[in-house]
Amino acid sequence: MQGEDSQSARPPDADSDSDSESSCSSDDGTYAPFPFAVERVHLDISFNPGTTVVTNTMHISPAHPGQQLGSAAESCKQLVLDGKKLQLLEIHLDGKPLPPQAYTYNQRASKLTLHSVPSSSFELCIKSATHPEANTGLQGLFMRAGIYAAACEAMGFRRISFWPDRPDVLSRWTVRLEGDVAALPVLLSNGNMTAAGQLPGDRHYAAWEDPWPKPCYLFSAVAGKLSVHEGSHTIASSGKQVAVRIYTAPMYEGKRDFVLLSARAAMAWDEAMWGREYDLDGYAMAGVEGFLDDACETKGISLFHVHLLAVTPATHTDEEADESLRLIAHEYFHNFSGNRVTVRDWYQLTLKEGLTRFRDQAFAADYDAAASAAAAATCGTLGSSSGGSSSGLQQGQYEAALLQNIATMAQQMKTAAAEAAAAPAAVSSAPASAPAAPAAAGAVSGPAFPCSWHRVLEAQGIRRDQMPEDEGSLSHPIRPCCGTSLDNLYTDTVYDKGAEVVRMYHTILGHGRFYNGLQTFFQQHDGTAATCEDFCQAMFASSPLASLAPAMMRWYDTNGTPELTIRTTYSPAKQTLTLTVKQELETAKAPLLIPLKVGLIGPDGKDLLLHLMPATTGSSKHIKQAGNRKPSATMPSSSYTPTEVVTPGLCGSECCSMVLLLDSWSGSWVFSRLPEKPAVSLLRDFSAPVRLHVEGETDKSLGFLALHDSNPFARWDAVQRLMTRLLMRLYKVAERAAAGGESAIEAALAAAPGVPPALVAALQAALLNDELDGQYKALMLQLPGVMELVPQMDEPDPELLWMVKVHVGLQLARQLQPQLEQLVQQCDSKLAAAGEAAVGFWPPAVKLRAARNAALGLLSYMEDRQLQQQLLQRYYSANCMTDRLAALELLADEDTPARSAALAHFHDTYRQQPSVLHKWLYVQAASDIEGNVENVRALMRHASFDITDPAAVSALLGGFSDSMVNFHAEDGSGYAFMADAVIEVDRVNPIAAADLAECLADWDMLDEEHQQLMKAQLRRLAGTKGLSADVREIVEDALEEDSSDDSTD
Ligand SMILES: [Zn+2]
């Protein structure tokens, strides 16, 4: 499943009477298996306006037949099923009606108890009714815009029928759907369609069979007036054709090409990279309006919010297209990591989500490389318009080359993996570090998993969204402990930090062993529900590193971000450098296993060969070579290389990066043959989700790395650390002047030492480097976000921090103005030369737009009147949504006539397209213009805001919480408004409301004044009558933090 963003993605179970039940199922929170097996189920759903009737026939047997359990056997005679807000019509057991005294339906507890069932196999048939049209919570069966859809993860199925609603009860399913032929011409469910036909009274039916056992959360049904867009994927080994179908409302016809290509690429990649061949006749994706989550991976038919399936350059930005690509792939990849092997209980959620997120990240990076090479090979500099607006010969060639590239890259990776795993002692030579010059067909021979701008984006996401979660009142490990409400499981920690943990296995084991481990995992657990331990065991099976498994498992159960303190000592006499690394984490009972990828850089800026002394001290255990490539002059060029464990001191002759494995509190490593003191490049590729403290770090030392580090992540990180140091220095200056008011703060900031020359030099070099990827340049130009800095500081004032950030942005813009303007001009002319071709999601154009728009973003700190006019001009003349929205966002931050004109034009232009207008809502809500809270309050009453659509709620109200100035306003108006909004949304959709409430939960990171204001609103919410359990839990958890703080004071 994939949420709106992971923070707002919580499992669909959310009425005021929330099921806070743990799926561990026993009273003490430990896991207990379900005492029955449901081998087969036949579900019959009859859609009728207002009331849908569901008949569920289950073939049940004791889970452990023949086992004499004594008193436990007694309890097994009782069968307890989940069923929520259902109208129970009939129960038959083995064909006979069950008398009312034989069962109890406790509506409050959502439990149906059959007091005594046979001790051998039996058939249970339950008929019930549900009301999808009235279901605004959007879990279970609901109807939006005339389309019925069923979304069940995590606990929605109990709203459709009575069932043991837990992920470890797997059954084989057949489904029959029946409805009015005119209103519901398309009837879809899981698996393969086995029959369809007409019925009397203008009705028809479709029968579906899923050959693979699955738990109920993977059930889905979709019915309505849907138009299909179809393509196919050919399984390489067998030549079998799999139909790939996208279903949406007819209004989205002609807008689904990009998604079809994405899905086909994902299928080709998963097959070639991991040997995962698709297992049904067809794969479908269905788009639903107003879906609670972005998507979910129900078997054979994934459900998406429709804005993710109809993706065109005219309605979607390049970033949105990239996100859609990743989500399309994510849900498809779940077919194996999630569906064929599912989770034993919901606390193991990261098993499927962390692994699948890792897989979608690796895919997205490969897709970027494959698409770039395909564009270069088939379109040259003229390009082709991809994304649906044209389907000419060039477009066909581009798509074919892209698909071929992606399969070739993946295939090469698999071959390399097999070789590496077969010959563990070999130190393989590196493949070309950048996609090789494209052959005629545009094939790339480059490696998969490059450390590209995607990796930087992922690291940035961890710092911006996940690490603050680690510090906040809702901090939890990637596998939360039993007792945590299921509603709090779908978080950035479970998804994104979970993906980092999977990536660490990959870094530690190398691709060959990781590949083998994953195959073992899939083979051992196919058709079952597994745990995180199962995954770890499979990964380390037959690995010489198996003794590290316990330290690795600690990542699953320890919350918080580990901090690494790094000390380097250089000895000119011995020509050695000693690297001492200490790990600290308050919540850790024992040390975690941390892979730290490092490199050394000589005074000439070139990577040095690494020579590690055999007798490393401390508790270092294992040294591993990674990336034994030659230093490369161009960026970003670092690439993943299959890695091998090597004996300390026996590093390969070309080894320029190494992974040091720290599995104790501290360790040290000595590098030799260093006649001059080198610079140390740390945490290359963001090899672990940790924070670094480097002793003796200076602007000068960081400036050197920012100019010379060959690793794209490490170079970007050096720039970020330079920016962070500056922001924190100036914050102290501002804080001292704060008593004197705004003008005193501005004067103090103006008088303080400004942007260090090292930072300016690094950014200038990046801006003028033609070989640097445009999306990477854009990331280089971004200042760290305020909420990313807050957890690293001592309870700062967010408004003051924002002022400091604006000051730094202005200084940077002034100093870099010539280079920024030059970059804008260069990109403009290249895009103009490409003409129409530049409009689509064509990689060269995407990269030019990213760099150009980031440069404009930095320039806009100057609040130049001329620039405002230029932005308005850019807004009107934009030929794609990326450019139009980029201009609108910059215009929206200043209260000018240009702002009003552009906003009005945007609304008029897209008024027929609600999901495009979500951008219009977001841009206004997140704006930093003064006193914006009243505008946002008014927007809540605007005809274009639909409170029943969670995506609209997230755009408007989530957007408002992104404005540091208005959400954190010192008069408390932002928090008060948010509390009002939470109450209002809660009446419609408790899960969406709980997501909003989370932005009020982390008061304890802020300064005293803001703490008091936020807590006042939390207390007001706590005292509100009729609040849903979901919101109440967030509020009470946040206030509990308060009382525990008080008690320790
Ligand atoms: Zn997922």
Tab-separated table of N, CA and C in Angstrom, residues 34-36 72-81 102 104 112-118 122:
chain	number	residue	atom	x	y	z
A	34	PHE	N	-4.382	-18.014	14.405
A	34	PHE	CA	-5.831	-18.197	14.381
A	34	PHE	C	-6.109	-19.698	14.472
A	35	PRO	N	-7.041	-20.111	15.319
A	35	PRO	CA	-7.220	-21.559	15.536
A	35	PRO	C	-7.878	-22.296	14.367
A	36	PHE	N	-8.383	-21.572	13.362
A	36	PHE	CA	-9.018	-22.232	12.224
A	36	PHE	C	-8.296	-21.884	10.929
A	72	ALA	N	-7.842	-25.822	25.567
A	72	ALA	CA	-7.778	-24.960	24.392
A	72	ALA	C	-8.712	-25.457	23.294
A	73	ALA	N	-8.887	-26.785	23.250
A	73	ALA	CA	-9.783	-27.354	22.247
A	73	ALA	C	-11.203	-26.851	22.464
A	74	GLU	N	-11.535	-26.644	23.713
A	74	GLU	CA	-12.870	-26.112	24.018
A	74	GLU	C	-13.049	-24.756	23.366
A	75	SER	N	-12.034	-23.906	23.563
A	75	SER	CA	-12.191	-22.554	23.010
A	75	SER	C	-12.208	-22.591	21.492
A	76	CYS	N	-11.587	-23.617	20.923
A	76	CYS	CA	-11.584	-23.736	19.469
A	76	CYS	C	-12.965	-24.028	18.928
A	77	LYS	N	-13.816	-24.546	19.727
A	77	LYS	CA	-15.178	-24.809	19.274
A	77	LYS	C	-15.921	-23.512	19.021
A	78	GLN	N	-15.394	-22.443	19.619
A	78	GLN	CA	-16.000	-21.149	19.416
A	78	GLN	C	-15.279	-20.478	18.238
A	79	LEU	N	-16.050	-19.947	17.335
A	79	LEU	CA	-15.443	-19.274	16.196
A	79	LEU	C	-15.783	-17.789	16.259
A	80	VAL	N	-14.756	-16.949	16.279
A	80	VAL	CA	-14.983	-15.505	16.367
A	80	VAL	C	-14.542	-14.846	15.062
A	81	LEU	N	-15.475	-14.142	14.436
A	81	LEU	CA	-15.171	-13.435	13.188
A	81	LEU	C	-15.331	-11.931	13.380
A	102	ALA	N	-27.493	-19.571	18.594
A	102	ALA	CA	-26.216	-20.226	18.323
A	102	ALA	C	-25.094	-19.217	18.082
A	104	THR	N	-23.704	-14.755	18.506
A	104	THR	CA	-23.901	-13.402	19.019
A	104	THR	C	-23.155	-12.434	18.115
A	112	LEU	N	-18.501	-11.254	15.589
A	112	LEU	CA	-19.560	-12.258	15.478
A	112	LEU	C	-19.011	-13.557	16.079
A	113	THR	N	-19.669	-14.051	17.125
A	113	THR	CA	-19.193	-15.266	17.786
A	113	THR	C	-20.172	-16.407	17.532
A	114	LEU	N	-19.672	-17.487	16.955
A	114	LEU	CA	-20.472	-18.717	16.828
A	114	LEU	C	-20.078	-19.585	18.013
A	115	HIS	N	-21.047	-19.890	18.859
A	115	HIS	CA	-20.694	-20.486	20.154
A	115	HIS	C	-20.130	-21.884	20.040
A	116	SER	N	-20.593	-22.627	19.050
A	116	SER	CA	-20.064	-23.988	18.932
A	116	SER	C	-20.064	-24.417	17.472
A	117	VAL	N	-18.886	-24.700	16.974
A	117	VAL	CA	-18.782	-25.156	15.579
A	117	VAL	C	-18.193	-26.566	15.575
A	118	PRO	N	-18.379	-27.319	14.475
A	118	PRO	CA	-17.879	-28.708	14.447
A	118	PRO	C	-16.368	-28.774	14.633
A	122	PHE	N	-16.073	-27.791	8.024
A	122	PHE	CA	-17.483	-27.442	7.832
A	122	PHE	C	-17.577	-26.256	6.874
